Coordinates of C-alpha atoms in Angstrom, one line a residue:
Chain K
A195 CA 118.9 61.4 84.3
Q196 CA 115.5 62.4 82.4
S197 CA 115.3 63.6 79.1
V198 CA 112.5 64.9 76.4
T199 CA 112.6 64.0 72.7
Q200 CA 110.9 66.3 70.4
P201 CA 110.9 64.6 67.2
D202 CA 109.9 67.6 64.9
I203 CA 111.4 69.9 64.7
H204 CA 108.7 72.3 62.6
I205 CA 105.2 71.3 61.8
T206 CA 103.1 74.0 59.6
V207 CA 99.5 73.5 59.1
S208 CA 96.6 75.6 58.1
E209 CA 94.6 78.1 60.2
G210 CA 92.0 76.0 61.1
A211 CA 92.8 72.3 61.3
S212 CA 93.9 70.3 63.4
L213 CA 97.2 70.0 65.7
E214 CA 99.4 67.5 67.6
L215 CA 103.3 68.4 69.5
R216 CA 104.5 65.1 69.5
C217 CA 106.5 64.8 73.4
N218 CA 108.7 61.7 74.7
Y219 CA 109.9 61.1 78.5
S220 CA 112.1 59.6 79.5
Y221 CA 112.3 59.2 83.7
G222 CA 111.6 55.8 85.7
A223 CA 109.3 57.5 88.5
T224 CA 106.1 59.7 87.9
P225 CA 107.4 62.2 85.8
Y226 CA 105.6 66.0 86.1
L227 CA 105.1 67.3 82.3
F228 CA 104.5 70.5 81.4
W229 CA 104.3 72.3 77.9
Y230 CA 105.5 76.1 77.4
V231 CA 105.3 78.5 74.3
Q232 CA 107.8 80.7 72.9
S233 CA 107.1 83.9 71.2
P234 CA 109.0 85.8 69.0
G235 CA 111.3 87.5 70.9
Q236 CA 109.7 86.3 74.1
G237 CA 110.4 84.0 77.3
L238 CA 108.0 81.3 77.9
Q239 CA 104.6 81.1 78.8
L240 CA 104.0 77.9 80.7
L241 CA 100.2 75.9 78.3
L242 CA 99.9 73.7 80.7
K243 CA 100.9 71.0 82.9
Y244 CA 100.5 67.5 84.6
F245 CA 101.1 66.7 88.3
S246 CA 98.8 63.2 88.8
G247 CA 95.1 62.5 88.4
D248 CA 93.2 62.9 85.2
T249 CA 96.1 61.8 82.3
L250 CA 93.9 64.6 79.9
V251 CA 94.7 68.2 80.9
Q252 CA 93.5 70.8 79.3
G253 CA 95.6 74.4 79.5
I254 CA 95.4 78.4 78.0
K255 CA 94.6 79.3 75.1
G256 CA 92.3 76.1 74.1
F257 CA 95.3 73.2 74.4
E258 CA 95.4 69.9 76.0
A259 CA 97.5 67.5 76.0
E260 CA 97.0 63.8 77.5
F261 CA 99.4 61.8 79.3
K262 CA 100.5 58.0 78.0
R263 CA 102.6 56.8 80.6
S264 CA 102.3 53.1 78.9
Q265 CA 103.6 55.0 75.9
S266 CA 105.8 57.9 77.6
S267 CA 104.2 60.9 75.8
F268 CA 102.3 64.1 76.9
N269 CA 101.0 64.9 73.5
L270 CA 99.7 69.0 73.0
R271 CA 96.7 68.9 71.0
K272 CA 94.8 71.7 69.8
P273 CA 91.0 71.4 67.9
S274 CA 91.9 74.2 64.8
V275 CA 94.4 76.6 65.0
H276 CA 95.0 80.0 65.2
W277 CA 97.5 82.3 63.0
S278 CA 98.1 83.5 66.7
D279 CA 99.6 80.0 67.3
A280 CA 102.7 80.2 65.8
A281 CA 105.8 80.1 67.6
E282 CA 107.9 77.8 69.0
Y283 CA 106.5 74.7 71.2
F284 CA 109.2 73.3 74.4
C285 CA 107.7 70.4 76.1
A286 CA 109.8 69.6 79.6
V287 CA 109.4 67.4 82.2
G288 CA 110.7 67.1 86.0
A289 CA 111.8 65.2 88.0
G290 CA 111.2 64.0 92.2
S291 CA 109.1 66.1 94.4
G292 CA 109.1 70.2 94.5
S293 CA 110.5 69.9 91.1
A294 CA 109.4 72.2 88.5
R295 CA 112.4 74.2 88.6
Q296 CA 114.3 71.5 87.8
L297 CA 113.2 70.9 84.7
T298 CA 115.1 69.3 81.3
F299 CA 112.8 71.2 78.3
G300 CA 112.0 69.2 74.4
S301 CA 114.5 70.6 71.9
G302 CA 111.4 72.5 71.0
T303 CA 109.4 72.4 67.7
Q304 CA 108.5 75.4 65.8
L305 CA 104.9 75.8 64.3
T306 CA 103.8 77.9 61.3
V307 CA 100.4 78.8 60.4
L308 CA 99.5 79.2 56.8
P309 CA 96.2 81.3 56.4
Chain J
N48 CA 103.6 93.8 88.0
A49 CA 107.4 93.4 86.2
G50 CA 107.6 89.7 86.6
V51 CA 111.0 88.5 86.1
T52 CA 113.4 91.0 84.2
Q53 CA 117.0 90.9 82.7
T54 CA 118.8 93.1 81.6
P55 CA 120.6 93.5 79.4
K56 CA 118.6 92.1 76.0
F57 CA 121.4 92.5 73.7
Q58 CA 125.0 92.7 74.0
V59 CA 128.1 91.6 72.1
L60 CA 131.6 91.4 74.2
K61 CA 135.5 90.3 72.8
T62 CA 136.8 86.8 73.0
G63 CA 137.7 87.1 77.2
Q64 CA 135.7 90.2 78.0
S65 CA 133.6 89.6 81.1
M66 CA 130.2 90.8 81.9
T67 CA 126.8 90.1 84.3
L68 CA 123.7 89.7 83.4
Q69 CA 121.7 91.0 85.4
C70 CA 117.8 89.2 86.6
A71 CA 115.0 90.2 89.0
Q72 CA 112.1 89.5 90.3
D73 CA 109.5 91.7 92.2
M74 CA 106.3 88.0 92.8
N75 CA 109.1 87.6 96.0
H76 CA 110.1 83.9 93.8
E77 CA 112.5 82.1 96.6
Y78 CA 113.0 79.8 93.5
M79 CA 115.1 81.5 90.3
S80 CA 117.1 80.5 87.5
W81 CA 119.2 80.8 84.7
Y82 CA 118.9 78.6 81.8
R83 CA 120.9 78.9 78.3
Q84 CA 119.0 78.7 75.1
D85 CA 121.0 77.4 71.9
P86 CA 119.3 76.4 68.7
G87 CA 118.1 72.8 67.9
M88 CA 119.0 72.2 71.6
G89 CA 116.3 73.1 74.3
L90 CA 116.5 75.3 77.4
R91 CA 119.9 74.5 79.7
L92 CA 119.5 75.0 83.3
I93 CA 123.5 77.0 84.1
H94 CA 122.6 77.3 87.4
Y95 CA 120.2 77.9 90.0
S96 CA 119.0 79.3 94.1
V97 CA 116.1 78.5 96.5
G98 CA 117.0 81.4 98.4
A99 CA 119.6 83.8 99.9
G100 CA 122.6 82.7 99.3
I101 CA 121.9 79.6 98.6
T102 CA 123.0 78.3 95.1
D103 CA 123.8 74.7 92.9
Q104 CA 125.1 74.0 89.9
G105 CA 122.2 72.9 86.4
E106 CA 123.4 71.2 83.5
V107 CA 125.9 72.9 81.8
P108 CA 127.8 75.7 85.0
N109 CA 131.4 75.8 83.5
G110 CA 132.6 79.1 82.4
Y111 CA 129.5 80.7 84.7
N112 CA 129.4 82.6 88.1
V113 CA 126.1 83.1 90.5
S114 CA 124.9 85.1 93.4
R115 CA 122.0 85.7 95.5
S116 CA 122.6 88.2 97.9
T117 CA 119.1 88.8 98.5
T118 CA 115.3 86.8 97.2
E119 CA 114.8 89.5 94.3
D120 CA 118.1 89.5 92.5
F121 CA 120.2 86.7 90.8
P122 CA 123.0 88.2 88.1
L123 CA 124.2 85.7 86.4
R124 CA 129.2 86.0 85.5
L125 CA 131.3 85.8 82.9
L126 CA 134.3 86.1 84.1
S127 CA 135.9 84.7 80.5
A128 CA 134.0 85.2 77.6
A129 CA 134.2 82.8 74.8
P130 CA 132.4 82.5 71.4
S131 CA 130.4 79.0 72.9
Q132 CA 128.5 80.9 75.3
T133 CA 126.5 82.9 72.5
S134 CA 123.6 81.9 72.9
V135 CA 119.9 83.4 75.1
Y136 CA 120.2 83.1 78.0
F137 CA 116.8 83.5 80.0
C138 CA 116.4 84.4 83.4
A139 CA 113.3 82.2 85.6
S140 CA 111.6 82.6 88.9
S141 CA 108.9 80.1 90.7
L142 CA 107.2 80.3 94.3
G143 CA 109.9 77.5 95.8
R144 CA 110.8 74.7 96.5
K145 CA 107.4 72.8 98.0
Y146 CA 105.9 74.4 95.0
T147 CA 105.8 72.5 91.7
G148 CA 104.1 75.3 89.8
E149 CA 105.4 77.1 86.7
L150 CA 108.4 79.3 85.9
F151 CA 107.7 82.8 84.9
F152 CA 110.4 83.5 82.8
G153 CA 112.2 86.9 81.7
E154 CA 112.4 87.8 77.9
G155 CA 115.7 86.9 77.8
S156 CA 119.0 87.7 77.4
R157 CA 120.9 87.4 73.4
L158 CA 124.8 87.5 74.2
T159 CA 127.1 87.2 71.2
V160 CA 130.5 86.8 71.9
L161 CA 133.5 87.6 69.2

């Protein structure tokens, strides 16, 4: 069975600083990988996804993520954080084909942005 | 478009009571699912459905029932609530089994079982 680890429970950055959120996954084959964001009191929204091809994927709101098979990682990055980026971020892995629905989520990383 | 609509947003139950969390989507999505979110544990899949009349268990199905009589609706039933079911519940949908795209989430239903 697949699993996802987000090592950082809480990260604090200053507005304008760069950001990297870590995600490691465990899965025997090529995974489908996702990053979702959850604002307070809201549901989750997809930031970006990786299925195949270019290992650097671009998402909404200026986020990007890089798939590194050798490290089983899919870290999320943003060059300059805005106060509105404060939220909880979830990495997720989907197994097999047509299986975005069978997602396994990490435990989340809470991002605080200082003015 | 309303997207995925969940009701109620908040509910308090006593142990042993039953209730149904409602989920409706207006995007003609084949796939619908229920997750629960608990602090430090991310989201865990409870039940899912790949179309009307078809349901299956996820990672944590015990204590929950579902049915899918229409494409639009996917209610989650708690037959005898327990304090361990205190959680935030999310309904999510997507286009279908051959589409590996995103899940669309509702805003969540916060359930407290006393």
